[in-house]
XYZ file of C-alpha atoms in Angstrom:
743
model
C -0.003 0.043 -0.045
C 1.410 3.372 -1.090
C 1.595 5.902 1.327
C -0.874 8.892 1.054
C 0.825 12.648 0.579
C 0.671 14.807 3.675
C 1.621 17.585 4.440
C 4.931 17.989 6.418
C 4.746 19.135 10.290
C 6.256 22.512 8.962
C 3.227 23.665 7.242
C 0.566 22.657 9.747
C 0.284 21.042 13.392
C 0.477 17.246 13.126
C -2.519 14.671 13.268
C -2.991 12.885 16.547
C -4.794 9.142 16.528
C -6.305 7.622 19.564
C -7.298 4.112 19.064
C -9.701 2.238 21.717
C -11.211 -1.257 21.730
C -11.233 -4.584 23.615
C -8.209 -7.384 23.295
C -8.264 -8.750 20.141
C -9.983 -6.139 18.421
C -6.452 -5.139 16.191
C -5.992 -1.793 17.863
C -2.332 -2.229 18.529
C -1.364 -3.824 14.998
C -3.446 -0.986 13.253
C -1.932 1.979 15.262
C 1.795 0.844 14.339
C 0.670 0.530 10.959
C -0.742 3.811 10.670
C 2.846 5.108 11.936
C 4.738 2.862 9.631
C 2.521 3.725 6.566
C 2.450 7.871 7.571
C 5.826 7.844 8.519
C 4.484 9.208 12.095
C 5.194 8.183 15.290
C 3.682 5.456 17.812
C 3.174 6.072 21.474
C 2.989 3.233 23.967
C 1.401 4.611 26.676
C 1.849 1.117 29.281
C 5.426 1.216 28.831
C 5.386 4.307 31.250
C 3.792 2.834 33.893
C 6.144 -0.141 33.716
C 9.099 2.245 33.504
C 8.040 3.763 36.736
C 7.652 0.947 38.326
C 11.162 -0.335 37.330
C 12.296 2.966 38.400
C 10.963 2.742 41.858
C 11.901 -1.164 42.617
C 15.715 0.076 41.726
C 15.960 2.770 43.519
C 14.464 1.111 46.646
C 11.198 2.785 46.594
C 8.334 1.434 48.118
C 5.278 0.879 45.795
C 2.902 1.016 48.656
C 4.350 4.419 49.477
C 1.717 6.691 47.468
C 3.619 9.903 47.873
C 6.932 8.867 47.099
C 5.804 6.951 44.003
C 3.910 9.694 43.092
C 7.185 12.020 43.405
C 9.062 9.543 41.719
C 6.947 9.810 38.501
C 7.246 13.482 38.933
C 11.028 13.371 38.532
C 11.321 10.458 36.098
C 14.312 10.842 33.638
C 12.652 9.122 30.725
C 13.389 8.739 27.237
C 10.446 6.778 25.529
C 11.240 6.123 21.652
C 8.282 6.328 19.420
C 9.390 4.609 16.175
C 6.841 2.346 15.421
C 9.426 -0.333 14.460
C 10.982 -0.688 17.731
C 10.366 1.533 20.112
C 12.844 2.003 23.042
C 12.467 2.540 26.351
C 15.240 4.174 28.482
C 15.335 5.345 32.297
C 18.645 7.183 33.873
C 20.439 6.675 30.407
C 19.575 2.918 30.819
C 17.913 0.877 28.025
C 14.825 -1.028 30.043
C 12.921 -1.614 26.952
C 13.296 -5.687 27.707
C 13.449 -5.672 31.667
C 9.903 -3.674 32.174
C 8.336 -6.678 30.056
C 9.964 -9.376 32.726
C 6.835 -10.823 35.239
C 8.394 -8.963 38.349
C 7.348 -5.883 36.970
C 4.085 -7.314 35.018
C 2.920 -8.224 38.814
C 4.123 -5.298 40.586
C 3.226 -2.410 37.799
C -0.432 -2.484 39.014
C 0.858 -0.637 42.326
C 2.134 2.583 40.110
C -0.987 1.980 38.090
C -3.877 2.635 40.985
C -1.819 5.545 42.162
C -4.305 8.463 41.186
C -1.311 10.890 42.068
C 0.586 9.106 39.539
C -1.932 8.706 36.647
C -2.304 12.706 35.770
C 1.152 13.140 35.911
C 2.020 10.117 33.241
C -1.311 11.108 31.191
C 0.131 14.777 30.748
C 3.271 13.234 29.406
C 1.771 11.167 27.618
C -0.310 14.073 25.844
C 2.842 16.059 25.531
C 4.846 13.529 23.740
C 1.641 12.838 21.419
C 1.485 16.352 20.404
C 5.000 16.504 20.418
C 5.279 13.413 18.165
C 2.566 14.418 15.972
C 4.383 17.830 15.039
C 7.777 16.678 14.980
C 6.824 13.940 12.154
C 3.156 14.870 10.738
C 1.227 12.119 12.852
C 1.582 10.210 16.155
C -0.404 7.097 17.005
C -1.826 5.729 20.088
C -3.819 2.944 21.317
C -5.189 2.284 24.737
C -8.305 1.137 26.280
C -9.027 4.684 27.547
C -6.801 6.687 25.075
C -10.427 8.179 23.447
C -11.835 9.218 26.630
C -8.917 9.904 29.313
C -5.457 10.448 27.296
C -6.519 12.337 24.514
C -10.163 13.159 24.232
C -9.307 15.958 21.930
C -6.924 13.888 19.284
C -7.346 14.667 15.717
C -8.911 11.370 14.688
C -10.327 8.826 17.762
C -11.586 5.109 16.687
C -13.193 2.534 18.561
C -12.560 -0.808 16.918
C -14.593 -3.687 18.021
C -15.167 -7.363 16.736
C -17.084 -10.649 17.534
C -15.928 -12.561 20.631
C -15.033 -15.329 17.963
C -12.958 -13.185 15.991
C -10.992 -11.813 19.009
C -10.534 -15.422 20.485
C -8.978 -16.737 16.920
C -6.961 -13.854 16.411
C -5.307 -13.770 20.111
C -5.029 -17.687 19.852
C -3.188 -17.159 16.509
C -0.934 -14.254 18.150
C -0.223 -16.519 20.942
C 0.833 -19.809 18.404
C -2.338 -22.132 20.494
C -3.615 -24.718 18.743
C -7.793 -25.211 18.254
C -8.317 -27.582 21.053
C -11.213 -27.165 23.611
C -8.644 -26.455 26.012
C -7.037 -23.364 23.975
C -10.452 -22.198 23.142
C -11.104 -22.015 27.073
C -8.042 -20.289 27.667
C -8.825 -17.874 25.034
C -12.660 -17.164 26.444
C -10.914 -16.659 29.740
C -8.843 -14.340 28.860
C -10.139 -12.402 26.067
C -13.955 -12.275 26.852
C -14.516 -12.695 31.171
C -12.361 -9.390 31.516
C -14.350 -7.584 28.914
C -17.825 -8.370 30.025
C -16.811 -7.728 33.977
C -16.095 -4.161 32.708
C -19.222 -3.945 30.619
C -21.431 -5.195 33.505
C -20.906 -1.485 35.052
C -20.141 0.680 31.568
C -21.041 0.937 28.163
C -17.551 0.146 27.019
C -18.001 -1.361 23.636
C -20.083 1.861 22.905
C -18.420 4.399 21.191
C -18.482 7.746 23.092
C -19.527 10.866 21.439
C -17.217 11.990 18.724
C -15.603 8.502 18.322
C -15.575 6.737 14.965
C -16.652 3.046 15.745
C -15.561 0.290 13.303
C -16.476 -3.267 13.256
C -13.461 -5.407 12.273
C -14.958 -8.630 12.383
C -15.113 -9.458 8.606
C -12.252 -7.176 7.443
C -8.466 -7.877 6.922
C -5.767 -5.485 8.090
C -5.327 -3.798 5.041
C -9.193 -2.594 5.171
C -8.858 -1.405 8.454
C -5.607 0.366 7.783
C -7.830 2.135 4.546
C -10.716 2.853 6.753
C -8.447 4.775 9.486
C -6.234 6.256 6.754
C -9.274 8.265 5.229
C -10.218 9.478 8.533
C -6.390 10.533 9.028
C -6.349 12.458 5.824
C -9.760 14.201 6.647
C -7.966 15.682 9.748
C -5.007 16.757 7.754
C -7.636 18.673 5.075
C -8.929 20.592 8.372
C -5.462 21.199 10.147
C -4.636 22.645 6.912
C -7.705 24.631 6.574
C -6.854 26.038 10.108
C -3.676 26.984 9.416
C -5.139 28.746 6.029
C -7.437 30.805 8.395
C -10.712 30.719 9.322
C -13.630 32.041 6.977
C -13.586 36.234 6.674
C -17.167 36.730 7.357
C -16.924 34.914 11.265
C -13.644 37.285 12.389
C -13.987 37.844 16.072
C -11.781 39.671 18.586
C -8.298 40.090 18.170
C -6.339 37.434 20.278
C -3.092 38.865 22.225
C -0.949 36.003 23.048
C 2.485 37.036 21.982
C 4.478 40.561 21.597
C 6.081 41.802 19.002
C 9.992 41.943 18.291
C 11.711 44.178 21.336
C 8.068 44.223 22.769
C 7.105 43.247 26.568
C 4.724 40.331 26.701
C 0.838 41.370 27.673
C -0.036 41.021 30.711
C -3.053 39.217 31.624
C -4.778 42.341 32.372
C -4.234 43.403 28.585
C -5.057 40.448 26.987
C -8.269 39.982 28.894
C -8.970 43.795 28.264
C -8.638 43.127 24.320
C -11.017 40.284 24.751
C -13.549 42.095 27.009
C -13.248 45.051 24.553
C -14.463 42.929 21.623
C -17.769 41.984 23.257
C -18.766 44.975 22.659
C -19.250 44.394 18.546
C -21.609 41.294 20.097
C -25.250 41.601 21.225
C -25.285 40.917 25.001
C -28.715 40.384 27.262
C -29.322 41.999 30.824
C -27.800 38.719 32.272
C -24.660 38.980 30.390
C -24.213 42.294 31.543
C -25.049 41.720 35.169
C -22.562 38.628 35.164
C -19.321 40.929 33.735
C -19.906 43.768 36.253
C -20.035 40.975 38.849
C -17.318 38.996 37.338
C -14.682 39.635 40.628
C -17.197 39.739 43.491
C -15.815 38.403 46.784
C -16.534 35.001 47.711
C -19.775 34.031 49.940
C -18.874 33.514 53.506
C -20.858 30.999 55.721
C -22.897 31.870 58.354
C -21.858 31.892 61.884
C -22.815 28.732 63.989
C -25.494 29.081 66.454
C -25.514 27.557 69.776
C -29.397 26.341 70.233
C -30.965 24.338 72.866
C -31.717 20.392 72.437
C -34.760 18.625 72.801
C -34.177 14.995 73.047
C -37.412 12.771 71.893
C -37.176 9.497 73.742
C -39.485 6.476 74.322
C -39.684 2.463 74.056
C -40.052 1.325 70.255
C -43.623 1.758 68.307
C -44.683 4.571 70.739
C -44.954 6.844 67.811
C -41.604 9.070 68.194
C -40.491 9.098 64.403
C -44.585 10.230 63.871
C -44.009 12.732 66.474
C -40.800 14.566 65.446
C -42.284 14.866 61.494
C -45.449 16.439 62.870
C -43.370 19.146 65.077
C -41.034 19.643 61.714
C -44.174 19.820 59.445
C -42.230 17.629 57.169
C -41.202 13.528 57.020
C -37.697 13.854 57.850
C -37.659 10.340 60.646
C -38.044 7.359 58.581
C -41.492 5.919 60.109
C -42.671 2.218 59.568
C -45.037 -0.181 61.352
C -41.738 -1.944 62.225
C -40.554 -1.468 66.130
C -36.919 -0.291 66.387
C -36.710 1.378 62.610
C -35.198 4.296 63.959
C -31.869 3.192 65.483
C -29.594 6.345 65.650
C -30.165 9.677 67.436
C -30.714 12.258 64.491
C -30.306 15.686 64.918
C -32.794 17.831 63.427
C -33.835 22.070 63.199
C -37.059 22.750 64.467
C -39.029 25.764 65.200
C -41.918 27.042 67.285
C -43.244 30.291 67.841
C -40.389 32.483 66.674
C -37.601 29.918 68.474
C -35.388 27.886 67.408
C -34.200 24.627 68.779
C -32.581 20.910 67.937
C -34.933 17.725 68.014
C -32.995 14.513 68.238
C -34.733 12.095 67.425
C -33.801 8.126 69.291
C -33.807 4.640 68.731
C -36.771 3.025 70.958
C -35.021 2.076 74.231
C -35.574 -0.907 75.853
C -33.841 -2.408 79.487
C -32.144 -6.001 78.935
C -31.985 -6.297 75.452
C -29.360 -8.032 73.263
C -27.654 -7.620 69.867
C -28.176 -4.412 67.901
C -31.462 -3.044 70.199
C -28.973 -3.287 73.012
C -26.578 -0.624 71.423
C -30.123 1.674 70.191
C -30.801 1.458 73.824
C -27.382 2.569 74.958
C -27.722 5.671 72.176
C -30.540 6.891 73.578
C -29.115 7.663 76.966
C -26.616 9.401 75.342
C -28.863 11.663 73.732
C -30.558 12.075 76.924
C -27.177 13.112 78.321
C -26.506 15.478 75.412
C -30.364 17.385 75.761
C -31.138 20.399 77.436
C -35.099 18.594 77.877
C -36.412 15.666 77.060
C -39.613 14.621 75.536
C -40.991 10.863 76.689
C -43.349 9.652 74.565
C -46.076 6.773 76.087
C -48.564 5.378 74.234
C -52.132 6.095 75.714
C -53.888 3.175 74.617
C -51.165 0.477 76.086
C -50.462 2.604 79.192
C -47.527 2.503 81.198
C -45.317 -0.871 80.390
C -42.268 -2.013 82.879
C -39.977 -0.814 79.845
C -41.454 2.275 80.236
C -40.670 2.571 84.058
C -37.266 1.284 83.302
C -36.694 4.101 81.294
C -38.489 6.527 83.565
C -35.650 5.942 85.912
C -32.696 6.721 83.305
C -34.774 10.081 82.970
C -34.543 10.817 87.002
C -31.100 9.943 87.030
C -30.005 12.564 84.077
C -32.179 15.556 86.024
C -33.196 16.973 82.756
C -36.775 18.779 82.704
C -39.059 16.031 81.337
C -42.429 16.911 79.090
C -44.508 13.821 79.674
C -46.137 12.927 76.425
C -49.355 10.827 75.684
C -49.599 9.932 71.686
C -52.519 8.060 70.407
C -54.971 10.109 71.744
C -57.500 10.757 69.046
C -60.428 11.812 71.062
C -61.910 12.729 74.606
C -61.718 9.548 75.783
C -58.523 9.041 74.900
C -57.622 12.124 76.846
C -59.279 10.558 80.051
C -57.268 7.461 79.770
C -53.740 9.934 79.662
C -55.278 11.475 82.614
C -53.839 8.148 84.409
C -50.315 9.364 83.503
C -50.518 11.913 86.483
C -49.449 9.055 88.943
C -46.010 8.817 87.195
C -44.891 12.123 89.191
C -43.675 14.081 85.748
C -46.569 16.678 85.832
C -49.034 17.435 83.555
C -49.321 14.833 80.621
C -49.791 16.102 77.472
C -52.500 14.234 75.137
C -51.646 14.493 71.484
C -52.339 12.554 68.144
C -49.027 12.868 66.138
C -50.726 10.845 63.166
C -53.548 13.896 63.054
C -51.684 16.784 64.820
C -54.258 16.918 67.960
C -52.863 18.590 70.578
C -49.319 19.232 69.518
C -49.464 23.110 69.747
C -50.090 23.086 73.268
C -47.572 20.575 73.518
C -44.387 22.645 71.738
C -45.644 25.801 74.377
C -44.793 23.424 77.151
C -41.673 22.570 75.140
C -40.918 26.114 75.003
C -41.095 26.553 78.735
C -38.639 24.047 79.649
C -36.295 24.580 76.856
C -33.489 27.440 78.262
C -32.888 29.845 75.530
C -29.596 28.567 74.610
C -28.156 25.161 74.764
C -25.007 23.125 76.464
C -23.483 23.619 72.927
C -23.698 19.901 72.437
C -25.681 19.873 68.919
C -23.983 20.166 65.580
C -23.889 23.789 64.089
C -23.246 25.222 60.318
C -19.489 26.313 61.120
C -17.357 22.761 60.082
C -16.971 22.202 56.773
C -19.765 19.327 56.244
C -18.731 15.890 54.804
C -21.360 13.147 53.687
C -20.249 9.464 53.653
C -22.191 7.589 51.304
C -22.051 4.044 49.720
C -23.754 1.153 49.491
C -25.263 -1.006 52.711
C -22.729 -2.238 54.545
C -19.752 -0.867 53.009
C -18.163 0.564 56.113
C -19.702 3.721 56.474
C -20.511 3.808 60.317
C -17.406 1.803 60.988
C -15.376 4.503 59.378
C -17.116 7.282 61.196
C -16.751 5.321 64.519
C -13.371 5.018 63.926
C -12.727 8.754 63.157
C -14.715 9.460 65.768
C -12.793 7.498 68.582
C -15.775 5.463 69.846
C -19.128 3.760 68.994
C -21.307 6.235 67.483
C -23.236 4.900 64.897
C -24.809 1.610 65.128
C -22.659 -1.139 63.351
C -23.917 -4.780 62.775
C -23.525 -7.243 60.499
C -27.132 -7.033 58.969
C -26.721 -4.496 56.159
C -28.431 -1.179 56.110
C -28.349 -0.411 59.911
C -28.244 3.205 59.545
C -31.440 4.558 58.348
C -31.241 8.360 59.180
C -28.078 10.626 58.446
C -26.349 11.152 61.547
C -24.144 14.414 62.166
C -21.514 14.047 64.161
C -18.306 17.126 64.858
C -14.896 15.378 64.881
C -11.759 16.664 65.251
C -9.197 15.586 62.815
C -5.780 17.232 61.715
C -6.334 20.069 64.186
C -9.568 21.342 62.350
C -13.377 20.518 63.051
C -15.332 18.639 60.730
C -19.078 17.473 60.761
C -19.595 14.070 59.329
C -22.880 12.773 58.173
C -23.404 8.886 57.737
C -25.957 8.295 55.694
C -28.150 5.267 55.042
C -26.502 2.972 52.417
C -27.987 3.441 49.170
C -29.709 0.145 47.833
C -30.578 -1.392 44.658
C -33.453 0.166 42.969
C -35.196 -3.234 42.726
C -35.209 -2.920 46.847
C -35.950 0.790 47.188
C -39.746 0.725 46.418
C -41.365 0.869 49.736
C -40.130 0.853 53.101
C -37.419 2.091 55.426
C -35.148 1.894 52.963
C -37.037 4.233 50.637
C -37.379 6.955 52.553
C -34.050 6.810 54.033
C -32.284 6.862 50.662
C -34.338 9.986 50.445
C -32.757 11.475 53.428
C -29.296 10.408 51.866
C -30.002 12.464 48.679
C -31.168 15.239 51.302
C -27.773 15.042 53.461
C -25.831 15.418 50.502
C -27.584 18.547 49.673
C -26.458 19.796 53.009
C -23.000 18.859 52.534
C -19.647 20.220 51.381
C -18.354 17.033 49.945
C -19.111 13.865 49.408
C -16.505 10.812 50.795
C -17.935 7.549 48.521
C -17.042 4.488 49.871
C -16.518 1.883 47.519
C -15.334 -1.992 49.112
C -12.018 -2.716 47.770
C -12.769 -6.446 47.402
C -16.035 -6.551 45.596
C -16.314 -5.377 42.023
C -17.141 -2.128 41.303
C -20.544 -2.516 40.510
C -23.421 -0.047 38.972
C -25.244 1.107 42.335
C -21.629 2.101 43.072
C -21.367 4.707 39.686
C -24.964 5.469 40.432
C -24.082 7.179 43.727
C -20.867 8.712 41.955
C -23.386 10.471 39.731
C -25.744 11.341 42.295
C -22.639 13.467 43.905
C -22.061 15.180 40.432
C -25.654 15.934 40.071
C -25.624 18.026 43.465
C -22.002 19.620 42.539
C -20.531 18.699 45.470
C -16.558 18.227 45.661
C -15.540 14.323 45.751
C -13.372 11.831 47.724
C -13.051 8.576 46.996
C -12.362 5.995 49.518
C -11.548 2.318 48.884
C -12.687 0.431 52.160
C -11.153 -2.858 53.570
C -7.731 -2.476 51.169
C -6.644 -4.925 53.718
C -8.254 -7.438 52.148
C -6.971 -7.701 48.848
C -4.760 -9.525 47.068
C -2.140 -8.977 44.400
C -4.694 -10.262 42.141
C -7.560 -8.229 43.034
C -5.245 -5.017 43.243
C -4.498 -5.659 39.180
C -8.427 -6.264 38.340
C -9.206 -3.028 40.587
C -6.656 -1.120 38.477
C -8.551 -2.390 35.264
C -12.157 -1.224 36.751
C -10.883 2.269 37.915
C -9.240 2.852 34.473
C -12.429 2.029 32.799
C -15.506 2.758 35.055
C -14.327 5.729 37.038
C -12.380 7.681 34.196
C -15.058 10.287 34.278
C -13.912 11.408 38.002
C -9.961 10.517 37.827
C -9.954 14.079 39.234
C -11.118 12.913 42.444
C -8.420 12.217 45.399
C -8.296 8.806 46.100
C -8.018 7.356 49.360
C -7.255 3.412 50.436
C -8.502 2.513 53.641
C -9.348 0.251 56.497
C -12.389 1.558 58.158
C -12.089 -1.350 60.881
C -8.288 -1.229 61.463
C -7.852 2.423 60.886
C -4.935 1.749 58.362
C -4.586 4.984 56.171
C -7.374 6.739 57.858
C -5.083 9.888 58.194
C -5.062 10.257 54.517
C -8.672 11.523 54.521
C -8.242 14.896 55.628
C -5.433 15.803 53.240
C -7.849 14.831 50.650
C -10.653 16.485 52.137
C -8.835 19.737 52.289
C -7.615 19.371 48.468
C -11.227 18.800 47.390
C -12.797 21.526 49.361
C -9.843 24.289 48.496
C -10.789 23.417 44.827
C -14.450 23.502 45.250
C -14.036 27.021 46.880
C -11.286 28.224 43.936
C -12.244 31.388 41.778
C -10.020 31.933 39.133
C -9.423 35.432 38.327
C -10.899 36.920 35.136
C -7.700 38.523 33.517
C -5.927 34.842 34.022
C -8.757 33.119 32.704
C -8.985 34.813 29.491
C -5.141 34.807 29.294
C -5.283 30.796 30.095
C -8.251 30.973 26.891
C -6.513 32.836 24.588
C -3.385 30.258 24.862
C -4.841 27.397 24.203
C -7.385 28.741 21.618
C -3.987 30.000 19.592
C -2.259 26.712 19.933
C -5.678 24.663 19.562
C -8.581 26.480 17.841
C -11.968 25.293 17.328
C -12.497 22.726 14.577
C -14.014 24.182 11.217
C -17.257 23.482 10.427
C -19.037 24.065 7.401
C -16.314 26.274 6.698
C -17.389 28.141 9.924
C -15.189 28.181 13.052
C -16.810 29.397 16.238
C -15.227 31.751 18.522
C -14.421 31.977 21.992
C -14.964 35.559 22.660
C -14.589 36.190 26.569
C -15.011 34.228 29.815
C -15.243 34.419 33.204
C -16.127 32.201 36.461
C -19.692 32.584 37.613
C -19.735 31.265 40.985
C -17.587 28.648 43.135
C -19.237 25.402 45.005
C -18.476 24.127 42.245
C -16.335 26.514 40.043
C -18.629 27.565 36.746
C -17.090 29.103 33.847
C -19.305 30.676 31.506
C -17.550 31.112 28.134
C -19.037 33.635 25.693
C -18.581 32.226 22.173
C -19.747 33.057 18.448
C -21.283 29.380 17.929
C -21.695 26.261 19.177
C -18.762 24.564 20.737
C -18.463 21.026 20.321
C -18.803 18.611 23.479
C -15.361 17.324 22.760
C -13.988 20.948 22.915
C -15.506 21.830 26.135
C -14.307 18.522 27.684
C -10.307 19.667 26.277
C -10.769 22.873 27.994
C -11.917 21.463 30.919
C -8.900 19.163 31.083
C -6.551 22.014 30.679
C -8.269 23.979 33.294
C -7.215 20.965 35.444
C -4.026 20.793 34.504
C -3.064 24.577 34.908
C -5.515 25.361 37.845
C -5.774 22.356 39.715
C -9.068 21.525 40.686
C -8.669 18.080 42.350
C -11.772 17.175 43.748
C -13.901 19.317 42.272
C -16.369 19.375 39.543
C -16.390 21.705 36.846
C -19.160 23.556 34.935
C -18.843 25.163 31.682
C -21.669 27.042 30.145
C -21.749 28.855 26.636
C -23.639 31.211 25.705
C -23.686 32.152 22.247
C -23.852 35.680 20.851
C -24.253 37.251 17.391
C -23.001 40.414 16.366
C -24.936 43.406 16.228
C -25.870 44.495 12.631
C -24.655 47.932 11.754
């Protein structure tokens, strides 16, 4: 096959080619052939991770020391060849091309690949090599399962190669020299198909992302596939040539100041931004645009001061209607209510208001004396809530009367020396009021008859509550001052265990039964010299189990807790495959706009094989949140729990980050000059100006003369992260299309 004629790198920027595909689809072969045919370069991205592993082992760096490995990656003296006929790899001048393919490196490289501090460093170097090689040789081709979506989402040519299972197994068997026996087929099925199917169970692995060209290679020969990809390469060269020649004269935009003339000082960020801002005067702006531009560098909002409110604890034996009464007082459904006794298992704080006064309302699990198992721990926590309270609302069932359990709880209340408001619940008529009057014998004063379901008597009860509560509380209730952290994850993933470990004691009910936490529980904890408010949330079950009962309402409360939080720690179980439900929880965080930290729990339980598998799962399924800090912990033993605080601070700092308008526009000017928006139909959308509209999370508003393709927006986001960090925070990019004014 003859090499197609391509413009040289000195005439225009080179073409970057990214090829994805499952094992046996032909991606490595095609990438090398593209480079050979065009005289371009070939980038082996996997060799870089192996090189870091070799370097660390050679210098005695512990691969489990994440910070040390990341530092080694940043300072790696690497010479990576891009010749498709025989790319070499050298570190510190030593040729390690063969050494990095040894079993020792193959078995240890996963520790490097799973280090989230290493990945951005190497991915950035891969992008630089890809771009530099393309410009120097006219083209550079790279292959890998995530090359089109993570490493090079802005590549000129992005291709997903697919093939049938049978075709891929046959190709791999031929490559390894295996025969046609059943044993060989079984080996290929395990090697080629099992991993792909495990991955595709939680992601659309075989579906081309937006802007990626799919090619089914099942019935195609190598030359046929090569011809199709080369056609895409030719089209990319044509686009680059058109961009180098200049855009359509009818689509002029403001002048982009990027470099100074000979002998002149380089323009400042303010001068560049000023030129862009002046160009906006030629475009029709709306009132909201002008308001945004006038407020472009406003101060960040300040969190309100904490209030020291009094605390009212609601206690009683199981199923007397405490949570229903709490919901009645709050005027909304907050506490989980169900016919099953003991559904409320942990003490839970809510902010309530009556007659202009605010106070904290604490709902507790049902109290029983001489109980075992989880019920014993619930009763113990009810006693703790009583000690924290400024007054206690003692709820009894008027229809049942005083039981032995009520009498035991009454002894606890008398020992606490707290004001007690006796409440006779389930009083729906006057006859019930007469029965409630018998409770005078308890010696707690007037019993207050109420119907929590219908609201009967609730106003009089709250008047009595305000008389018993002091104006200010003891300061034990959570406040709005500390940064708020939501702990999220599937049931039984270890959220409550982690909270208890951080708090230094049993704060949340922990049991082998999945889903023992049903309501969000707030806890102020001192960590790293700073106070944090942690919210342990109900585990989010699969949708099929959410249709009714306590778990359904607990899931809704989890969403509400996330809305009240600033940063979410999503716990995933390292010993189990990343599930669809894990991804949905992460998506919930992204939709909420909260900062994000990923914590892989039970890290002490996994072996090297599981680590390698987890590495692949993270690569494919969590690529969209590669920017999130990651910690590998054991909530049970406390292993690496201290690394959670730096990750939280990093995420929150990014969440609060504001990029000055001048610096933002200078940044955009530089990347637009180097990588302008692609031409479409002879027209080219131009970025006119940009400003950051808000923080928490950062939202960038771009004014443009036309639609910016999603791939180009992702490119801008990636470059924003490279230049400004934003680790742990989502970034929102909005585009406002504005047309020129008519003369």
